Structures are given as C-alpha cells and as structure tokens.
Amino acid sequence: MKQYNFAAALGTVLLVLFLSSCEDFLDVKPEGQGNATNYFNNDFQAKEAIEGAYAPIDEEDFYGRGFFYEQAGANDIVWGRTRDFNSLATLSYTGNESALRDVLGMLSTSLARANWITAQLLLKQARTPLTPVETRSLGEAYFLRGYMHFLLAYRYGSDKLGVPFDKYEDFPEGINPAIPTQRATVMENFALIIEDFQNAEKYLPRFETYGPEDKGRPSKFSAVGFMSKVYAYWATFEPAKWDNVIAEVDKLENEYGRGLADRFSDNFTSDFSKWWNREYLYSFASIATGDGGGPKFPGVVLENKGWGKYNGWGYFKPTLDIYEEMLKDGEGNERLTRSILAYGQEFPYFGEKRKFYSTSDLETGFQINKYMEPFGHANADKDGYVNPNGNSPTARINFPILRFADCLLLRAEARLMKGDGNAAAKDINRLRTRAKVAPITAPATAQDLYHERRVELAFEYTDHLYDLKRWHFQNGNAELKALAAKELNARPRVRFYEDRSKPESAFTTGFYQDYPNKNTYRDYMIAFPWPTENVLKANGKLKQNPGY
C-alpha cells in the first residue's frame, strides 16, 4: 500500500533551498530572489516547492528528538542519556541551548519557505487561474505557514512581546528584504495564524477526496483542528477565545465527521487499515523501507542497542511520576500498558515475548511503549516494519501530531473554564469510556482535566510542558494553576533496581540523578529567551523576552 511520505521525495526538492536555507530567520537578506514567473510554471514545480517547505520537519533534530528535549522541564520524561543542556530541564533557560537553537533554525526555514510559496502562488493567481494542484499547494502553503508560525509564536511569544513575522505577499516581489516586524504581543501573531488556517481550510481539499498517495497531506479538518489549539492558547491571555475553541471542535465533529478511534492503540499501529481512522487530524506517515522517512522517535526512545537486536538510542524515559499518574486509572489499563513499559511487563519484540528490563544508560526503570508495536513483528527490520538502518530508526507508524482526542480535551477545558463542568465531564468521559476506565463524576474538576490530558497524550508532541505553562499563567482557575505549579517545580523520581538485568529484581525509588534541583518556575518562563546571537544580529529589531 502506497502512503504519502514527504521524506521520500526530498531528493528532488533541493532546488527549493534558495527560498531560505540559512539557519537564522532574522538575516536581513534571504538567499535568493525566486519569483512566480520563473519558477511556478507547472504542477510539478508547485509540488516540488511544497516538498522543500516540509523538508526541515523531517530532520532528526525536529520531530526526531530535538523538539522533545524541552519536555524535561515538565515531569513526565527524563533524558535517558547525559546531555550538555540541562538548563532546559532545570528551567534555567539561556536561549542558547543547542536543542532550542536547532529547532528555531528549522522552524524559521520551513516558515520562510511556506511564506514565499504562499506569496508566489498568490501573485500567479492574480494573473491567471491556478490549476487544482496549484490550488491545493496554496492551501498547503497557508497551512504550513500557520503551523510553523504557531510553533514559533507560542514558544517565544507572550502578552509582553510577540515574535517577528511579516506576510511576504505584502511586499511587491513577494518576499521581505528586511528583518520581519516583531509583533507587540503574541495575540497579534495568533490572529495572523488563524487567518492562515482559515485560508488553508478554504483552499485545501477534503480528506476523503485524497487518493492513497496523498493521504499524508493536510486537509480541511487539519486546519480546523489547529485553529482549535491556537484559540486555546490564545485564551491564556484573552479568555473570550474559549468560545472559539468550542466552535472549532464542534465543527470537526459536525461538519467533518471527526471522532475517536475504536481503540486507543489504533492511533499507534503499523496496520495501514487503521491509519486514517476518525481520530486522525494530522500526522507524519513513516515508512520504514529504504532510507526510511518520518520521525525517528520510535527508535530514539527504544532501549539503547535494543537488547542486541536493533540500534535503539535510549533517549527520553518515563518518570515514576507519570507512571503513578496513569496508575490512578487502575493496573493494566490500556493507556498505561500501551504507553509505558515497566520492569517485568511482557511485550512482543521481533516475534518473541520478553519481559522488560533496562541495563543501558541512565536508570529510570521505564521505557516509552507508545510507538513500539512495529518492533513486535518477526523480522521487523526485514519486512518493512522498522528501518533496517538502525542509524535512522524510523518505524512503520502514522506518527500523530494532532488527533481528535487532543481537541476534545481542549473543548472540555473550554467548557470547564466557562463554568460548564457537566459538559466538560461528557467530553472527558468519552475518552475514559474508550480506555475502559471508570468515568468521572460530573461536574468535571480541574484535577480531572489535568489528569486526562496528561495520561491520554503522554509522550506525544502535544507539548505537555506548554500546557503546564499556560495553566500556571492563567489565573482563572486556582486549582489548575496549583497543579501546574506542583509539577513544574517537582524534581523527577525514578526507580533504581538491585539487578538491572532481572525483571523481578527489587527496587528503590529516588530522584533522577543526571541534573540537580529545578529553579522555581515563574510566569515569564512561558516564553523561551531568544538566542543571544539573534538579538545582537537584529540591530535592535528583536527585543529579548522580559525576565531574561
């Protein structure tokens, strides 16, 4: 079965590097001055340009692992191997950490490329009607521009300062020759992002019109799903936006037929027939053949050296704290066993049944299990389930970026914040019913919402750390703020086993040992600091975030 995979096409997209191949999005002069007249002459060139905009996302230091390092600032994961930027975990941000800088560079490159494509296709549209492929490409450009802008804005923006951004179509040649304007607040950025997602919904096809080769592309409901998330983050500063969250999630259900998959585990499977279930909103399809493609995260979190069978990398291990949070729903519940491997837990691995233990790297007593299903097949590395090249450990999985469960919980949060705990409980209980755990009693509380987002979305790229930051910032619910503060200021706990090679070995519990106590979290930390070099090179046109 052929599935659309952006990484597989990267060999043909290097022509697009002239769009903005530099790492620093604040450079005054972009590298090249392409335009619609000499480039967008046919459908192939439109598709090729879009591939170039996606290219940075496939990098190892984007969704492969780079984005996830900052999650150690919450209390669900620790780094399984020693790193040299512990300031991310201890809330001692400098902005110069390599993990932050690398992600910033790739975000900026993808954003600049999508910005350029949007402008050039709009210039062409003003002269002549676009073809269906060009129209779809314009929708993808709007979507990617909104998506990359969103990731940049909420991570570096606040009510005190926004992030630099200008639309290239506002300039005569469809490209900005100067440093982009730093917006006064992140709310200005959010308004521009919503505008892009609205245009993406307008120009993108409906998902059901895609053939198998295009199902990995964003569709109309992908844009609507992200709008619900943008509005939820916007509501941190302007609570009236909770109404928009409810409206967008209602639209996902009523207009686009989105809902929950039959089983929680259907979202993390190698079974192609389940990849495009009702819960899917946006993902990166990963095909583990040839050079692979898609996020390397499944192999990144696998036991280092994979017990001698595969080159797992051993990064990002669960804490005892998230394990205990999941355990509140009962031993053996699907979300716990499917998300975390604990000592003695049986799991399939290359066609064999084995009990989990870990002898490599820094000790925690656990491993992320959410993306392990492809590794369970006999001859997994020969039959297309995992990449035979362990230096690029992708796996056959539709790696979720946004699924309906996330949006459903955002609607539950919106209802809770508006004082409708009964309606919030209905949304939360849909997930709990699917997971076969006891429903909560209405009305829902902040504790219910906190627990459900934490356990349902654990170890996904939904940004649990930012959930905590925005809950701490928001003064509308004191209980939620207190829960966020408790986790943000907690030192992660792990298990220490007497004999790490024996699943039945006795253990003690204690603090993770690779980095010291955290700094006390303060609300200015909702935004990361800009790298020092970026501020200096901008000649006063980029202001450092307050508090740093």
Coordinates of C-alpha atoms in Angstrom, one line a residue:
M1 CA 0.0 0.0 0.0
K2 CA 1.4 3.3 -1.0
Q3 CA 1.3 6.1 1.5
Y4 CA 2.4 9.7 1.1
N5 CA 5.7 10.3 2.7
F6 CA 7.3 13.7 2.4
A7 CA 10.8 12.4 3.3
A8 CA 10.8 10.0 0.3
A9 CA 10.6 13.0 -2.1
L10 CA 13.4 15.1 -0.5
G11 CA 16.0 14.1 -3.1
T12 CA 14.1 16.1 -5.7
V13 CA 13.4 19.2 -3.7
L14 CA 16.9 20.7 -3.2
L15 CA 16.1 23.3 -5.9
V16 CA 13.9 25.0 -3.3
L17 CA 16.8 25.7 -1.0
F18 CA 17.1 29.1 -2.5
L19 CA 14.0 30.0 -0.5
S20 CA 15.8 30.3 2.8
S21 CA 18.5 27.8 3.6
C22 CA 20.1 29.9 6.3
E23 CA 19.6 29.0 9.9
D24 CA 18.9 32.5 11.1
F25 CA 15.4 33.7 10.2
L26 CA 16.5 37.2 11.2
D27 CA 19.1 37.5 8.4
V28 CA 18.5 40.7 6.5
K29 CA 18.8 39.2 3.0
P30 CA 17.3 35.8 2.2
E31 CA 19.4 33.6 0.0
G32 CA 17.9 34.2 -3.5
Q33 CA 15.1 36.0 -5.1
G34 CA 12.9 33.4 -6.9
N35 CA 9.6 34.5 -8.2
A36 CA 6.4 33.0 -9.6
T37 CA 7.3 33.9 -13.2
N38 CA 10.4 31.9 -13.4
Y39 CA 9.5 29.1 -11.0
F40 CA 5.8 28.2 -10.7
N41 CA 5.3 27.2 -14.3
N42 CA 3.7 23.8 -13.8
D43 CA 2.2 21.4 -11.3
F44 CA 5.5 19.6 -10.7
Q45 CA 7.2 22.8 -9.6
A46 CA 4.3 23.6 -7.2
K47 CA 4.6 20.2 -5.6
E48 CA 8.4 20.4 -5.5
A49 CA 8.3 23.7 -3.7
I50 CA 5.9 22.3 -1.1
E51 CA 8.2 19.4 -0.5
G52 CA 11.0 21.9 0.2
A53 CA 8.9 23.6 2.8
Y54 CA 8.3 20.3 4.6
A55 CA 11.9 19.2 4.4
P56 CA 13.1 20.7 7.8
I57 CA 10.3 18.9 9.6
D58 CA 11.9 15.5 8.7
E59 CA 15.2 16.4 10.3
E60 CA 16.3 14.3 13.2
D61 CA 16.5 17.4 15.5
F62 CA 13.0 18.4 14.7
Y63 CA 10.4 15.7 15.5
G64 CA 13.1 13.0 15.6
R65 CA 14.2 14.2 19.0
G66 CA 15.1 17.8 19.1
F67 CA 11.7 19.2 20.0
F68 CA 11.3 16.7 22.8
Y69 CA 14.3 17.8 24.9
E70 CA 12.5 20.8 26.3
Q71 CA 9.7 18.4 27.7
A72 CA 12.1 17.5 30.5
G73 CA 11.1 20.8 32.1
A74 CA 7.8 19.1 32.9
N75 CA 7.8 15.9 34.9
D76 CA 6.8 13.1 32.5
I77 CA 10.2 12.3 31.0
V78 CA 13.9 12.5 31.8
W79 CA 16.8 12.2 29.4
G80 CA 18.0 8.6 29.2
R81 CA 21.5 9.7 28.3
T82 CA 23.6 12.6 29.6
R83 CA 23.1 15.9 27.7
D84 CA 25.0 19.2 27.9
F85 CA 22.0 21.4 28.1
N86 CA 20.5 20.5 31.4
S87 CA 19.2 24.1 31.7
L88 CA 16.2 23.0 29.7
A89 CA 15.3 20.5 32.4
T90 CA 16.0 22.8 35.3
L91 CA 14.2 25.8 34.0
S92 CA 17.5 27.8 33.7
Y93 CA 16.9 28.8 30.2
T94 CA 19.5 30.8 28.3
G95 CA 18.1 30.5 24.8
N96 CA 21.5 29.4 23.5
E97 CA 20.9 25.7 24.2
S98 CA 21.7 23.7 21.1
A99 CA 18.3 21.9 21.2
L100 CA 16.5 25.2 21.2
R101 CA 18.7 26.8 18.6
D102 CA 18.4 23.9 16.2
V103 CA 14.6 23.7 16.4
L104 CA 14.4 27.5 16.0
G105 CA 16.5 27.4 12.9
M106 CA 14.4 24.6 11.3
L107 CA 11.2 26.3 12.2
S108 CA 12.4 29.5 10.7
T109 CA 13.5 27.8 7.5
S110 CA 10.2 26.0 7.0
L111 CA 8.2 29.2 7.8
A112 CA 10.2 31.3 5.3
R113 CA 9.7 28.7 2.6
A114 CA 6.0 28.4 3.2
N115 CA 5.7 32.2 3.3
W116 CA 7.5 32.5 0.0
I117 CA 5.3 29.8 -1.7
T118 CA 2.2 31.5 -0.4
A119 CA 3.2 34.8 -1.8
Q120 CA 4.3 33.5 -5.2
L121 CA 1.1 31.4 -5.8
L122 CA -1.0 34.5 -4.8
L123 CA 1.0 36.5 -7.4
K124 CA 0.3 33.9 -10.0
Q125 CA -3.4 33.7 -9.0
A126 CA -3.7 37.4 -9.7
R127 CA -2.5 36.8 -13.3
T128 CA -4.1 33.5 -14.2
P129 CA -6.4 30.9 -12.6
L130 CA -4.4 28.2 -10.6
T131 CA -4.6 24.6 -11.5
P132 CA -6.2 22.2 -9.0
V133 CA -2.7 21.1 -7.9
E134 CA -1.5 24.7 -7.5
T135 CA -4.7 25.5 -5.6
R136 CA -4.0 22.6 -3.2
S137 CA -0.4 23.7 -2.9
L138 CA -1.5 27.2 -2.0
G139 CA -3.7 25.6 0.8
E140 CA -0.7 23.6 2.0
A141 CA 1.5 26.7 2.0
Y142 CA -1.1 28.6 4.1
F143 CA -1.3 25.6 6.4
L144 CA 2.5 25.2 6.8
R145 CA 2.9 28.9 7.3
G146 CA 0.3 28.9 10.0
Y147 CA 1.7 25.7 11.6
M148 CA 5.3 26.9 11.7
H149 CA 4.3 30.4 12.8
F150 CA 2.2 28.8 15.6
L151 CA 5.1 26.7 16.9
L152 CA 7.3 29.7 16.8
A153 CA 4.8 32.1 18.3
Y154 CA 3.6 30.3 21.4
R155 CA 7.1 29.1 22.3
Y156 CA 8.7 32.6 22.1
G157 CA 5.8 35.0 22.5
S158 CA 3.7 36.3 25.3
D159 CA 1.4 39.1 26.3
K160 CA 4.5 41.2 26.7
L161 CA 6.1 40.7 23.3
G162 CA 5.2 38.8 20.1
V163 CA 7.5 37.2 17.6
P164 CA 8.8 38.6 14.3
F165 CA 6.6 37.9 11.3
D166 CA 5.5 39.6 8.1
K167 CA 3.5 38.1 5.2
Y168 CA 5.6 38.1 2.1
E169 CA 2.6 38.8 -0.1
D170 CA 2.5 42.3 1.5
F171 CA 5.8 43.1 -0.4
P172 CA 6.0 43.9 -4.1
E173 CA 8.2 41.0 -5.1
G174 CA 6.6 38.5 -2.7
I175 CA 9.5 38.4 -0.4
N176 CA 10.6 40.5 2.6
P177 CA 14.0 42.0 2.0
A178 CA 14.4 43.2 5.7
I179 CA 14.2 41.8 9.2
P180 CA 10.5 41.0 9.9
T181 CA 8.5 43.0 12.3
Q182 CA 8.4 41.9 15.9
R183 CA 4.8 41.9 16.9
A184 CA 3.7 43.8 20.0
T185 CA 2.1 40.7 21.6
V186 CA 1.7 37.1 20.8
M187 CA -2.0 37.8 20.3
E188 CA -1.1 39.6 17.1
N189 CA 0.7 36.6 15.9
F190 CA -2.2 34.3 16.9
A191 CA -4.6 36.5 14.8
L192 CA -2.3 36.1 11.7
I193 CA -2.0 32.4 12.3
I194 CA -5.8 32.0 12.5
E195 CA -6.1 33.9 9.2
D196 CA -3.7 31.5 7.6
F197 CA -5.5 28.4 8.9
Q198 CA -8.8 29.9 7.6
N199 CA -7.3 30.3 4.2
A200 CA -5.8 26.7 4.4
E201 CA -9.3 25.4 5.1
K202 CA -10.6 27.3 2.1
Y203 CA -8.0 26.0 -0.4
L204 CA -7.2 22.5 0.9
P205 CA -9.3 19.5 -0.3
R206 CA -11.5 17.5 2.0
F207 CA -9.6 14.4 3.2
E208 CA -12.0 11.9 1.6
T209 CA -11.0 13.3 -1.9
Y210 CA -7.4 12.2 -1.5
G211 CA -6.1 9.1 -3.1
P212 CA -3.7 6.8 -1.1
E213 CA -0.7 8.6 -2.4
D214 CA -1.8 11.9 -0.9
K215 CA -3.4 10.9 2.5
G216 CA -0.4 12.3 4.4
R217 CA -1.1 15.8 3.2
P218 CA -3.1 18.3 5.4
S219 CA -6.8 18.6 4.6
K220 CA -9.5 21.0 5.6
F221 CA -10.1 19.4 9.0
S222 CA -6.3 19.6 9.8
A223 CA -6.6 23.3 9.6
V224 CA -9.7 23.4 11.7
G225 CA -8.1 21.2 14.3
F226 CA -5.1 23.5 14.6
M227 CA -7.4 26.5 14.9
S228 CA -9.0 25.0 18.0
K229 CA -5.5 24.7 19.5
V230 CA -4.5 28.2 18.6
Y231 CA -7.6 29.6 20.2
A232 CA -7.0 27.5 23.3
Y233 CA -3.5 29.0 23.7
W234 CA -4.9 32.5 22.8
A235 CA -7.4 32.0 25.7
T236 CA -4.5 32.0 28.1
F237 CA -4.4 35.8 27.6
E238 CA -7.9 36.5 26.4
P239 CA -10.5 34.1 28.0
A240 CA -13.2 35.1 25.5
K241 CA -11.4 32.9 22.9
W242 CA -12.7 29.7 24.7
D243 CA -15.9 30.2 22.7
N244 CA -13.9 29.8 19.5
V245 CA -12.4 26.6 20.8
I246 CA -15.8 25.1 21.3
A247 CA -17.0 26.3 17.9
E248 CA -14.0 24.8 16.1
V249 CA -14.2 21.4 17.8
D250 CA -18.0 21.3 17.2
K251 CA -17.1 21.9 13.5
L252 CA -14.7 19.0 13.5
E253 CA -17.5 16.7 14.7
N254 CA -20.5 18.0 12.8
E255 CA -19.0 19.2 9.5
Y256 CA -16.0 16.9 9.1
G257 CA -17.2 13.7 10.9
R258 CA -14.2 13.5 13.3
G259 CA -14.4 11.4 16.5
L260 CA -12.5 8.8 18.4
A261 CA -10.9 5.7 17.0
D262 CA -12.4 2.4 18.3
R263 CA -9.3 1.8 20.5
F264 CA -6.6 4.0 22.0
S265 CA -3.9 1.8 20.4
D266 CA -5.4 2.2 16.9
N267 CA -3.5 5.5 16.8
F268 CA -0.1 3.9 17.2
T269 CA -0.1 0.9 14.9
S270 CA 1.7 -0.4 11.9
D271 CA -1.6 -1.6 10.5
F272 CA -2.3 0.6 7.4
S273 CA -6.0 0.0 7.6
K274 CA -6.2 1.9 10.9
W275 CA -4.0 4.9 10.0
W276 CA -6.8 7.2 8.7
N277 CA -9.4 6.5 11.4
R278 CA -11.9 9.1 12.6
E279 CA -9.4 10.4 15.2
Y280 CA -6.8 11.4 12.7
L281 CA -6.3 15.1 12.1
Y282 CA -2.6 15.5 11.2
S283 CA 0.4 13.2 11.4
F284 CA 3.6 12.3 9.7
A285 CA 3.4 8.9 7.9
S286 CA 6.5 7.0 8.5
I287 CA 7.5 4.2 6.1
A288 CA 10.4 2.1 7.3
T289 CA 11.9 1.0 3.9
G290 CA 15.0 2.1 2.0
D291 CA 16.3 5.2 3.7
G292 CA 13.2 5.4 5.9
G293 CA 11.4 8.6 6.3
G294 CA 9.4 10.3 9.0
P295 CA 10.2 10.9 12.7
K296 CA 12.9 8.7 14.2
F297 CA 11.3 9.0 17.6
P298 CA 10.2 5.3 17.9
G299 CA 13.9 4.2 17.7
V300 CA 15.1 7.2 19.7
V301 CA 13.1 6.0 22.7
L302 CA 13.9 2.3 22.3
E303 CA 16.4 0.7 24.8
N304 CA 19.9 1.6 23.7
K305 CA 21.2 -1.1 21.4
G306 CA 17.8 -2.8 21.6
W307 CA 18.9 -5.8 23.7
G308 CA 21.2 -6.8 20.9
K309 CA 18.6 -6.9 18.2
Y310 CA 18.3 -3.3 17.0
N311 CA 20.1 0.0 17.3
G312 CA 17.8 1.8 19.7
W313 CA 19.1 5.1 21.0
G314 CA 17.9 5.1 24.6
Y315 CA 16.7 8.7 25.0
F316 CA 13.6 10.1 26.8
K317 CA 12.5 7.7 29.5
P318 CA 9.3 8.0 31.6
T319 CA 9.4 9.1 35.2
L320 CA 7.9 7.3 38.1
D321 CA 5.6 10.3 38.5
I322 CA 3.8 9.8 35.1
Y323 CA 3.6 6.1 35.8
E324 CA 1.9 6.7 39.1
E325 CA -0.5 9.3 37.5
M326 CA -1.5 6.6 34.9
L327 CA -1.8 4.0 37.6
K328 CA -4.6 6.0 39.2
D329 CA -6.9 4.5 36.5
G330 CA -6.1 1.0 37.6
E331 CA -3.3 -1.5 37.0
G332 CA -3.3 -3.0 33.5
N333 CA -5.4 -0.2 31.9
E334 CA -4.6 0.1 28.2
R335 CA -3.3 3.7 28.3
L336 CA -0.8 2.7 30.9
T337 CA 0.4 -0.6 29.4
R338 CA 0.4 0.8 25.9
S339 CA 2.3 4.0 26.9
I340 CA 4.9 2.7 29.4
L341 CA 7.0 -0.4 29.7
A342 CA 7.7 -1.2 33.4
Y343 CA 10.0 -3.9 34.7
G344 CA 8.5 -7.3 34.3
Q345 CA 5.9 -6.2 31.8
E346 CA 5.6 -8.6 28.9
F347 CA 5.8 -7.3 25.3
P348 CA 6.4 -8.6 21.8
Y349 CA 9.8 -7.9 20.3
F350 CA 10.9 -9.2 16.9
G351 CA 8.4 -12.0 17.1
E352 CA 9.4 -13.1 20.6
K353 CA 7.7 -12.5 24.0
R354 CA 10.1 -10.9 26.5
K355 CA 9.8 -9.1 29.9
F356 CA 11.1 -5.6 30.0
Y357 CA 14.2 -4.5 31.8
S358 CA 16.9 -1.9 31.0
T359 CA 20.6 -2.2 31.5
S360 CA 21.7 0.8 29.4
D361 CA 22.3 4.4 30.1
L362 CA 20.8 6.5 33.0
E363 CA 18.4 4.5 35.1
T364 CA 14.7 5.2 35.4
G365 CA 13.0 1.7 35.4
F366 CA 10.7 2.5 32.5
Q367 CA 10.6 2.9 28.7
I368 CA 8.1 4.6 26.4
N369 CA 6.0 1.9 24.8
K370 CA 3.6 4.0 22.7
Y371 CA 5.5 3.5 19.4
M372 CA 6.8 0.0 20.0
E373 CA 4.2 -2.0 18.1
P374 CA 6.1 -2.2 14.8
F375 CA 9.1 -3.7 16.7
G376 CA 6.9 -6.6 17.8
H377 CA 6.8 -8.3 14.4
A378 CA 9.0 -11.2 13.5
N379 CA 11.7 -10.0 11.0
A380 CA 10.5 -6.4 11.7
D381 CA 13.7 -5.0 10.2
K382 CA 13.4 -7.1 7.0
D383 CA 9.6 -7.0 6.4
G384 CA 9.2 -3.2 6.4
Y385 CA 8.1 -2.6 10.0
V386 CA 11.2 -0.9 11.2
N387 CA 14.0 0.6 9.2
P388 CA 16.9 -1.9 8.7
N389 CA 19.3 1.0 9.1
G390 CA 19.4 1.5 12.9
N391 CA 21.2 4.8 12.4
S392 CA 17.9 6.1 11.0
P393 CA 15.5 4.2 13.3
T394 CA 12.1 5.0 11.8
A395 CA 9.2 2.6 12.1
R396 CA 6.0 2.0 10.1
I397 CA 3.6 4.2 12.1
N398 CA 1.4 7.1 11.4
F399 CA 3.1 9.3 13.9
P400 CA 0.4 11.6 15.4
I401 CA 0.9 15.3 15.6
L402 CA -2.7 16.3 16.3
R403 CA -5.6 13.9 16.9
F404 CA -9.2 14.5 17.8
A405 CA -8.6 13.4 21.4
D406 CA -6.4 16.5 21.9
C407 CA -9.1 18.8 20.5
L408 CA -11.8 17.0 22.5
L409 CA -9.9 17.8 25.7
L410 CA -9.4 21.4 24.6
R411 CA -13.2 21.6 24.3
A412 CA -13.6 20.1 27.7
E413 CA -11.1 22.7 29.1
A414 CA -13.0 25.5 27.4
R415 CA -16.3 24.3 28.9
L416 CA -14.7 24.0 32.3
M417 CA -13.3 27.5 32.1
K418 CA -16.7 28.8 31.1
G419 CA -18.2 27.1 34.2
D420 CA -19.9 24.2 32.5
G421 CA -18.4 21.3 34.4
N422 CA -21.2 18.9 33.3
A423 CA -20.5 19.3 29.6
A424 CA -16.7 19.1 30.3
A425 CA -17.3 15.8 32.0
K426 CA -19.1 14.4 29.0
D427 CA -16.1 15.1 26.8
I428 CA -13.6 13.6 29.3
N429 CA -15.7 10.5 29.8
R430 CA -15.8 9.8 26.1
L431 CA -12.0 9.2 26.4
R432 CA -12.3 7.3 29.6
T433 CA -15.0 5.0 28.1
R434 CA -12.8 4.3 25.2
A435 CA -10.0 3.4 27.6
K436 CA -12.3 1.2 29.6
V437 CA -11.6 3.1 32.9
A438 CA -14.2 4.4 35.4
P439 CA -15.9 7.6 34.3
I440 CA -15.5 10.7 36.3
T441 CA -18.5 12.1 38.3
A442 CA -19.9 15.3 36.9
P443 CA -19.2 18.2 37.2
A444 CA -15.6 17.8 36.0
T445 CA -12.9 19.5 38.0
A446 CA -9.5 21.0 37.2
Q447 CA -7.9 17.8 38.6
D448 CA -10.0 15.7 36.1
L449 CA -8.8 17.8 33.2
Y450 CA -5.2 17.8 34.3
H451 CA -5.1 14.1 34.7
E452 CA -6.9 13.3 31.5
R453 CA -4.6 15.5 29.3
R454 CA -1.6 14.1 31.0
V455 CA -2.3 10.4 30.6
E456 CA -4.2 10.4 27.3
L457 CA -1.5 12.5 25.4
A458 CA 1.6 11.3 27.3
F459 CA 4.8 11.2 25.2
E460 CA 3.2 12.8 22.1
Y461 CA 4.2 16.1 20.5
T462 CA 1.2 17.9 22.0
D463 CA 3.5 20.0 24.3
H464 CA 2.6 19.0 27.8
L465 CA 5.2 21.5 29.1
Y466 CA 3.3 24.3 27.5
D467 CA 0.0 23.0 29.0
L468 CA 1.6 23.5 32.4
K469 CA 3.0 26.9 31.5
R470 CA -0.3 28.3 30.2
W471 CA -2.2 26.8 33.2
H472 CA 0.2 28.4 35.6
F473 CA -0.1 31.7 33.8
Q474 CA -3.9 31.7 33.7
N475 CA -5.4 33.0 36.9
G476 CA -9.0 31.9 36.1
N477 CA -8.7 28.5 37.8
A478 CA -6.7 28.4 41.0
E479 CA -6.8 24.6 41.2
L480 CA -5.3 24.2 37.8
K481 CA -2.6 26.8 38.5
A482 CA -1.7 24.9 41.7
L483 CA -1.5 21.6 39.8
A484 CA 0.8 23.1 37.2
A485 CA 3.0 24.7 39.8
K486 CA 3.4 21.4 41.6
E487 CA 4.6 19.6 38.5
L488 CA 6.7 22.4 37.1
N489 CA 8.6 22.7 40.4
A490 CA 8.9 18.9 41.1
R491 CA 12.1 17.0 40.8
P492 CA 11.5 13.9 38.8
R493 CA 11.5 10.5 40.5
V494 CA 12.6 7.2 39.1
R495 CA 13.3 3.6 40.2
F496 CA 16.6 2.1 41.0
Y497 CA 16.9 -1.7 40.6
E498 CA 19.3 -4.0 42.6
D499 CA 20.0 -6.0 39.4
R500 CA 19.0 -4.2 36.3
S501 CA 19.2 -7.3 34.1
K502 CA 16.5 -9.1 36.1
P503 CA 12.8 -8.0 35.6
E504 CA 11.9 -9.4 39.0
S505 CA 14.6 -7.5 40.8
A506 CA 13.8 -5.4 43.9
F507 CA 13.9 -1.6 43.5
T508 CA 14.0 1.6 45.5
T509 CA 12.7 5.0 44.4
G510 CA 14.6 8.2 44.4
F511 CA 15.3 11.4 42.4
Y512 CA 16.7 11.2 38.9
Q513 CA 20.4 11.8 39.2
D514 CA 21.6 13.5 36.0
Y515 CA 20.6 17.1 36.8
P516 CA 20.0 19.0 40.1
N517 CA 17.0 20.7 41.5
K518 CA 15.0 23.0 39.3
N519 CA 14.7 26.7 39.6
T520 CA 11.4 27.9 40.8
Y521 CA 9.1 28.4 37.9
R522 CA 8.0 31.9 37.2
D523 CA 5.5 33.1 34.6
Y524 CA 7.9 35.0 32.4
M525 CA 9.2 31.5 31.5
I526 CA 6.1 30.9 29.4
A527 CA 8.3 32.2 26.6
F528 CA 11.8 30.9 25.8
P529 CA 14.5 33.5 25.6
W530 CA 15.9 34.3 22.1
P531 CA 19.4 33.2 21.4
T532 CA 21.9 36.0 22.2
E533 CA 23.3 35.9 18.7
N534 CA 19.9 36.5 17.1
V535 CA 19.3 39.5 19.3
L536 CA 22.6 41.0 18.6
K537 CA 22.4 40.5 14.8
A538 CA 19.0 42.1 14.6
N539 CA 20.4 45.5 15.5
G540 CA 17.6 46.4 17.9
K541 CA 14.8 45.0 15.8
L542 CA 14.4 41.9 18.1
K543 CA 13.8 42.6 21.7
Q544 CA 14.7 39.9 24.3
N545 CA 11.8 38.5 26.2
P546 CA 11.2 40.1 29.6
G547 CA 12.8 38.3 32.5
Y548 CA 15.9 37.1 30.7

